């Protein structure tokens, strides 16, 4: 994670201000600050989490868990108070998101509804993913285990990520596979260039290659059959002559 300074050391109001300000840059539906503050459950969830995390780091474990429970009750977003979240974090639509205790999220991360940053072990220690700066995670994606998603990467909707993802790539599927190499994108902190319609379809590409191969083999077979018929036709003409 690029950010070396823990957001827990900054004033809450400054972190909250950044969380609210980033929404308008990433959501075309956001019209003004008042609307964002009053009607965006994803913003409410991160505001409550900042408070719960501050209590957790100060040793007030039960109050932190209670604030986290209340936030889940009113926002339908479940963030453990021990999770580390960087600046300008945006959960769009804010429904069904689950973020585990040892998860770490960098700055300027965008996440859609239904995302899970989960663990795959009951053992103590790190169990959840590290999400570096500028990552975009599509709706319904599951990122499981103590793995790292590199800065600027994209995770396609409903993907299941169980292995580390390099910086700047696009990964989709179950299990997730890299379908696009790093490309130049909008700078972190500015409007996100989603390009959802340009996400590759690896299954479709393989089927297209198979169809091309079948067509080639059929054409070759027809050519060989025509060549095989020519000597037969020539022999028949000689016999008739």
mmCIF file of C-alpha atoms in Angstrom:
data_model
loop_
_atom_site.group_PDB
_atom_site.id
_atom_site.type_symbol
_atom_site.label_atom_id
_atom_site.label_comp_id
_atom_site.label_asym_id
_atom_site.label_seq_id
_atom_site.Cartn_x
_atom_site.Cartn_y
_atom_site.Cartn_z
ATOM 1 C CA UNK A 1 0.000 0.000 0.000
ATOM 2 C CA UNK A 2 1.428 3.307 -1.067
ATOM 3 C CA UNK A 3 0.102 5.387 1.799
ATOM 4 C CA UNK A 4 2.568 5.198 4.683
ATOM 5 C CA UNK A 5 0.601 7.485 6.962
ATOM 6 C CA UNK A 6 -2.257 5.812 8.780
ATOM 7 C CA UNK A 7 -5.566 7.642 8.256
ATOM 8 C CA UNK A 8 -6.323 7.001 11.921
ATOM 9 C CA UNK A 9 -3.772 9.689 12.850
ATOM 10 C CA UNK A 10 -5.670 12.414 10.980
ATOM 11 C CA UNK A 11 -8.663 14.341 12.214
ATOM 12 C CA UNK A 12 -11.973 12.667 11.567
ATOM 13 C CA UNK A 13 -13.573 15.719 10.002
ATOM 14 C CA UNK A 14 -10.827 15.876 7.361
ATOM 15 C CA UNK A 15 -11.246 12.207 6.465
ATOM 16 C CA UNK A 16 -15.026 12.630 6.311
ATOM 17 C CA UNK A 17 -14.629 15.672 4.068
ATOM 18 C CA UNK A 18 -12.472 13.704 1.626
ATOM 19 C CA UNK A 19 -14.953 10.804 1.635
ATOM 20 C CA UNK A 20 -17.803 13.145 0.741
ATOM 21 C CA UNK A 21 -15.825 15.161 -1.818
ATOM 22 C CA UNK A 22 -14.729 12.105 -3.806
ATOM 23 C CA UNK A 23 -18.319 11.053 -4.528
ATOM 24 C CA UNK A 24 -19.054 13.851 -6.962
ATOM 25 C CA UNK A 25 -15.905 13.024 -8.956
ATOM 26 C CA UNK A 26 -16.913 9.371 -9.351
ATOM 27 C CA UNK A 27 -20.724 9.362 -9.489
ATOM 28 C CA UNK A 28 -22.441 11.354 -12.264
ATOM 29 C CA UNK A 29 -25.711 11.109 -10.314
ATOM 30 C CA UNK A 30 -24.332 13.132 -7.386
ATOM 31 C CA UNK A 31 -25.644 16.695 -7.767
ATOM 32 C CA UNK A 32 -24.501 18.451 -4.605
ATOM 33 C CA UNK A 33 -22.812 17.897 -1.259
ATOM 34 C CA UNK A 34 -26.027 18.058 0.774
ATOM 35 C CA UNK A 35 -27.606 15.287 -1.281
ATOM 36 C CA UNK A 36 -24.500 13.113 -0.877
ATOM 37 C CA UNK A 37 -24.355 13.619 2.894
ATOM 38 C CA UNK A 38 -28.053 12.930 3.456
ATOM 39 C CA UNK A 39 -28.908 10.190 0.966
ATOM 40 C CA UNK A 40 -25.807 8.073 0.208
ATOM 41 C CA UNK A 41 -25.646 4.958 2.447
ATOM 42 C CA UNK A 42 -22.101 4.204 1.261
ATOM 43 C CA UNK A 43 -20.988 7.576 2.614
ATOM 44 C CA UNK A 44 -22.865 6.987 5.876
ATOM 45 C CA UNK A 45 -21.133 3.613 6.246
ATOM 46 C CA UNK A 46 -17.622 5.031 5.895
ATOM 47 C CA UNK A 47 -18.412 7.955 8.226
ATOM 48 C CA UNK A 48 -19.536 5.554 10.951
ATOM 49 C CA UNK A 49 -16.567 3.270 10.263
ATOM 50 C CA UNK A 50 -14.087 6.106 10.764
ATOM 51 C CA UNK A 51 -15.543 6.662 14.221
ATOM 52 C CA UNK A 52 -15.658 2.941 15.048
ATOM 53 C CA UNK A 53 -12.078 2.468 13.871
ATOM 54 C CA UNK A 54 -10.882 5.350 16.029
ATOM 55 C CA UNK A 55 -12.548 3.720 19.065
ATOM 56 C CA UNK A 56 -11.070 0.315 18.125
ATOM 57 C CA UNK A 57 -7.533 1.676 17.876
ATOM 58 C CA UNK A 58 -7.976 3.446 21.216
ATOM 59 C CA UNK A 59 -8.827 0.163 22.938
ATOM 60 C CA UNK A 60 -12.594 0.671 23.246
ATOM 61 C CA UNK A 61 -13.473 -2.599 21.547
ATOM 62 C CA UNK A 62 -17.095 -2.992 22.600
ATOM 63 C CA UNK A 63 -18.137 0.602 21.772
ATOM 64 C CA UNK A 64 -16.418 0.181 18.414
ATOM 65 C CA UNK A 65 -18.330 -3.020 17.696
ATOM 66 C CA UNK A 66 -21.582 -1.384 18.763
ATOM 67 C CA UNK A 67 -21.036 1.561 16.414
ATOM 68 C CA UNK A 68 -20.177 -0.909 13.637
ATOM 69 C CA UNK A 69 -23.368 -2.876 14.342
ATOM 70 C CA UNK A 70 -25.450 0.292 14.260
ATOM 71 C CA UNK A 71 -23.870 1.331 10.963
ATOM 72 C CA UNK A 72 -24.708 -2.060 9.482
ATOM 73 C CA UNK A 73 -28.279 -1.755 10.722
ATOM 74 C CA UNK A 74 -28.878 1.591 9.003
ATOM 75 C CA UNK A 75 -26.714 1.194 5.864
ATOM 76 C CA UNK A 76 -26.618 -2.563 5.099
ATOM 77 C CA UNK A 77 -22.823 -2.273 4.891
ATOM 78 C CA UNK A 78 -20.800 -4.445 7.274
ATOM 79 C CA UNK A 79 -17.308 -3.079 7.962
ATOM 80 C CA UNK A 80 -15.372 -4.483 10.895
ATOM 81 C CA UNK A 81 -14.022 -1.632 13.068
ATOM 82 C CA UNK A 82 -10.530 -3.120 12.843
ATOM 83 C CA UNK A 83 -10.357 -2.751 9.051
ATOM 84 C CA UNK A 84 -7.907 -0.115 7.781
ATOM 85 C CA UNK A 85 -9.345 2.192 5.116
ATOM 86 C CA UNK A 86 -7.483 5.008 3.387
ATOM 87 C CA UNK A 87 -8.667 8.387 2.180
ATOM 88 C CA UNK A 88 -11.431 9.093 -0.361
ATOM 89 C CA UNK A 89 -13.092 5.680 -0.149
ATOM 90 C CA UNK A 90 -16.380 5.386 -2.062
ATOM 91 C CA UNK A 91 -18.963 2.592 -1.870
ATOM 92 C CA UNK A 92 -21.439 3.211 -4.690
ATOM 93 C CA UNK A 93 -25.035 2.219 -3.837
ATOM 94 C CA UNK A 94 -23.735 0.845 -0.537
ATOM 95 C CA UNK A 95 -25.663 -2.407 -0.110
ATOM 96 C CA UNK A 96 -24.414 -5.834 0.909
ATOM 97 C CA UNK A 97 -20.753 -4.884 1.250
ATOM 98 C CA UNK A 98 -18.697 -6.907 3.775
ATOM 99 C CA UNK A 99 -15.162 -5.901 4.822
ATOM 100 C CA UNK A 100 -13.292 -8.109 7.302
ATOM 101 C CA UNK A 101 -11.208 -7.197 10.333
ATOM 102 C CA UNK A 102 -7.710 -7.453 8.851
ATOM 103 C CA UNK A 103 -8.552 -5.962 5.456
ATOM 104 C CA UNK A 104 -6.491 -2.976 4.332
ATOM 105 C CA UNK A 105 -7.779 -0.534 1.719
ATOM 106 C CA UNK A 106 -5.650 2.201 0.197
ATOM 107 C CA UNK A 107 -6.555 5.678 -1.008
ATOM 108 C CA UNK A 108 -9.073 6.506 -3.764
ATOM 109 C CA UNK A 109 -10.625 3.041 -3.894
ATOM 110 C CA UNK A 110 -14.074 2.634 -5.486
ATOM 111 C CA UNK A 111 -16.298 -0.302 -4.589
ATOM 112 C CA UNK A 112 -19.767 -1.255 -5.801
ATOM 113 C CA UNK A 113 -22.580 -3.059 -4.001
ATOM 114 C CA UNK A 114 -22.316 -6.695 -2.963
ATOM 115 C CA UNK A 115 -18.531 -6.762 -2.634
ATOM 116 C CA UNK A 116 -16.903 -9.026 -0.029
ATOM 117 C CA UNK A 117 -13.367 -8.707 1.299
ATOM 118 C CA UNK A 118 -13.396 -11.983 3.183
ATOM 119 C CA UNK A 119 -11.155 -14.519 4.828
ATOM 120 C CA UNK A 120 -10.558 -18.197 4.130
ATOM 121 C CA UNK A 121 -9.166 -19.225 7.510
ATOM 122 C CA UNK A 122 -10.112 -19.172 11.187
ATOM 123 C CA UNK A 123 -6.469 -18.838 12.233
ATOM 124 C CA UNK A 124 -5.343 -15.644 13.986
ATOM 125 C CA UNK A 125 -3.395 -13.065 12.027
ATOM 126 C CA UNK A 126 -3.985 -11.656 8.584
ATOM 127 C CA UNK A 127 -6.978 -13.285 6.950
ATOM 128 C CA UNK A 128 -8.287 -10.617 4.578
ATOM 129 C CA UNK A 129 -7.109 -8.866 1.406
ATOM 130 C CA UNK A 130 -4.956 -5.791 0.879
ATOM 131 C CA UNK A 131 -6.434 -3.400 -1.691
ATOM 132 C CA UNK A 132 -3.912 -0.858 -2.923
ATOM 133 C CA UNK A 133 -4.545 2.702 -4.113
ATOM 134 C CA UNK A 134 -6.926 3.441 -6.978
ATOM 135 C CA UNK A 135 -8.494 -0.019 -7.288
ATOM 136 C CA UNK A 136 -12.023 -0.364 -8.708
ATOM 137 C CA UNK A 137 -14.058 -3.398 -7.581
ATOM 138 C CA UNK A 138 -17.211 -4.272 -9.534
ATOM 139 C CA UNK A 139 -20.572 -5.236 -8.070
ATOM 140 C CA UNK A 140 -20.762 -8.632 -6.388
ATOM 141 C CA UNK A 141 -17.035 -9.356 -6.543
ATOM 142 C CA UNK A 142 -15.508 -11.550 -3.831
ATOM 143 C CA UNK A 143 -11.856 -11.100 -2.875
ATOM 144 C CA UNK A 144 -10.873 -13.834 -0.456
ATOM 145 C CA UNK A 145 -7.845 -14.504 1.694
ATOM 146 C CA UNK A 146 -4.662 -12.599 2.593
ATOM 147 C CA UNK A 147 -3.915 -11.605 -1.001
ATOM 148 C CA UNK A 148 -3.022 -8.264 -2.569
ATOM 149 C CA UNK A 149 -4.775 -6.390 -5.358
ATOM 150 C CA UNK A 150 -2.243 -4.055 -6.947
ATOM 151 C CA UNK A 151 -2.743 -0.337 -7.377
ATOM 152 C CA UNK A 152 -5.035 0.778 -10.191
ATOM 153 C CA UNK A 153 -6.334 -2.731 -10.900
ATOM 154 C CA UNK A 154 -9.946 -3.486 -11.770
ATOM 155 C CA UNK A 155 -11.983 -6.444 -10.596
ATOM 156 C CA UNK A 156 -14.950 -7.290 -12.812
ATOM 157 C CA UNK A 157 -18.463 -7.694 -11.452
ATOM 158 C CA UNK A 158 -19.211 -11.053 -9.751
ATOM 159 C CA UNK A 159 -15.591 -12.179 -10.024
ATOM 160 C CA UNK A 160 -14.048 -14.381 -7.344
ATOM 161 C CA UNK A 161 -10.438 -13.421 -6.645
ATOM 162 C CA UNK A 162 -8.321 -15.973 -4.751
ATOM 163 C CA UNK A 163 -4.859 -15.079 -6.092
ATOM 164 C CA UNK A 164 -2.878 -11.847 -6.119
ATOM 165 C CA UNK A 165 -3.663 -9.339 -8.869
ATOM 166 C CA UNK A 166 -0.792 -7.240 -10.334
ATOM 167 C CA UNK A 167 -1.109 -3.455 -10.494
ATOM 168 C CA UNK A 168 -3.063 -1.887 -13.336
ATOM 169 C CA UNK A 169 -4.644 -5.016 -14.840
ATOM 170 C CA UNK A 170 -8.270 -6.082 -15.262
ATOM 171 C CA UNK A 171 -9.315 -9.430 -13.761
ATOM 172 C CA UNK A 172 -12.678 -11.143 -14.311
ATOM 173 C CA UNK A 173 -14.251 -14.572 -13.892
ATOM 174 C CA UNK A 174 -14.549 -17.419 -11.388
ATOM 175 C CA UNK A 175 -11.790 -17.801 -10.414
ATOM 176 C CA UNK A 176 -10.637 -14.409 -11.650
ATOM 177 C CA UNK A 177 -8.165 -14.325 -14.522
ATOM 178 C CA UNK A 178 -6.308 -11.370 -16.006
ATOM 179 C CA UNK A 179 -7.979 -10.346 -19.261
ATOM 180 C CA UNK A 180 -6.343 -6.996 -19.906
ATOM 181 C CA UNK A 181 -2.803 -5.743 -19.443
ATOM 182 C CA UNK A 182 -2.089 -2.414 -17.710
ATOM 183 C CA UNK A 183 -3.378 0.630 -19.620
ATOM 184 C CA UNK A 184 -3.288 4.374 -19.156
ATOM 185 C CA UNK A 185 -6.257 5.520 -17.091
ATOM 186 C CA UNK A 186 -7.510 8.633 -15.389
ATOM 187 C CA UNK A 187 -5.212 9.863 -12.643
ATOM 188 C CA UNK A 188 -6.068 8.856 -9.096
ATOM 189 C CA UNK A 189 -8.374 11.385 -7.476
ATOM 190 C CA UNK A 190 -10.042 12.489 -10.724
ATOM 191 C CA UNK A 191 -13.147 11.118 -12.388
ATOM 192 C CA UNK A 192 -12.873 7.358 -12.827
ATOM 193 C CA UNK A 193 -12.862 6.106 -16.426
ATOM 194 C CA UNK A 194 -14.989 2.998 -16.028
ATOM 195 C CA UNK A 195 -15.120 1.623 -19.603
ATOM 196 C CA UNK A 196 -17.409 -1.173 -18.393
ATOM 197 C CA UNK A 197 -18.358 -2.026 -21.975
ATOM 198 C CA UNK A 198 -14.715 -2.716 -22.877
ATOM 199 C CA UNK A 199 -14.123 -5.527 -20.367
ATOM 200 C CA UNK A 200 -12.957 -8.580 -22.267
ATOM 201 C CA UNK A 201 -14.961 -11.807 -22.538
ATOM 202 C CA UNK A 202 -12.385 -14.633 -22.350
ATOM 203 C CA UNK A 203 -14.984 -17.396 -22.882
ATOM 204 C CA UNK A 204 -16.384 -15.639 -25.948
ATOM 205 C CA UNK A 205 -12.892 -15.155 -27.364
ATOM 206 C CA UNK A 206 -12.092 -18.872 -26.974
ATOM 207 C CA UNK A 207 -15.382 -19.889 -28.652
ATOM 208 C CA UNK A 208 -14.662 -17.495 -31.513
ATOM 209 C CA UNK A 209 -11.218 -19.066 -32.013
ATOM 210 C CA UNK A 210 -12.747 -22.562 -31.976
ATOM 211 C CA UNK A 211 -15.350 -21.590 -34.589
ATOM 212 C CA UNK A 212 -12.632 -20.135 -36.820
ATOM 213 C CA UNK A 213 -10.617 -23.337 -36.460
ATOM 214 C CA UNK A 214 -13.610 -25.537 -37.297
ATOM 215 C CA UNK A 215 -14.346 -23.438 -40.388
ATOM 216 C CA UNK A 216 -10.723 -23.739 -41.503
ATOM 217 C CA UNK A 217 -10.683 -27.515 -41.009
ATOM 218 C CA UNK A 218 -13.969 -27.924 -42.922
ATOM 219 C CA UNK A 219 -12.610 -25.902 -45.835
ATOM 220 C CA UNK A 220 -9.424 -27.987 -45.861
ATOM 221 C CA UNK A 221 -11.402 -31.230 -45.740
ATOM 222 C CA UNK A 222 -13.569 -30.127 -48.676
ATOM 223 C CA UNK A 223 -10.462 -29.242 -50.673
ATOM 224 C CA UNK A 224 -8.909 -32.646 -49.982
ATOM 225 C CA UNK A 225 -12.139 -34.407 -50.970
ATOM 226 C CA UNK A 226 -12.261 -32.510 -54.282
ATOM 227 C CA UNK A 227 -8.659 -33.467 -55.011
ATOM 228 C CA UNK A 228 -9.425 -37.109 -54.195
ATOM 229 C CA UNK A 229 -12.376 -37.134 -56.631
ATOM 230 C CA UNK A 230 -10.341 -35.873 -59.602
ATOM 231 C CA UNK A 231 -8.342 -39.135 -60.193
ATOM 232 C CA UNK A 232 -11.554 -41.144 -59.869
ATOM 233 C CA UNK A 233 -13.277 -38.957 -62.448
ATOM 234 C CA UNK A 234 -10.292 -39.261 -64.802
ATOM 235 C CA UNK A 235 -10.316 -43.082 -64.549
ATOM 236 C CA UNK A 236 -14.015 -43.226 -65.309
ATOM 237 C CA UNK A 237 -13.509 -41.130 -68.470
ATOM 238 C CA UNK A 238 -10.752 -43.495 -69.687
ATOM 239 C CA UNK A 239 -12.933 -46.519 -69.090
ATOM 240 C CA UNK A 240 -15.812 -44.970 -70.993
ATOM 241 C CA UNK A 241 -13.473 -43.929 -73.815
#
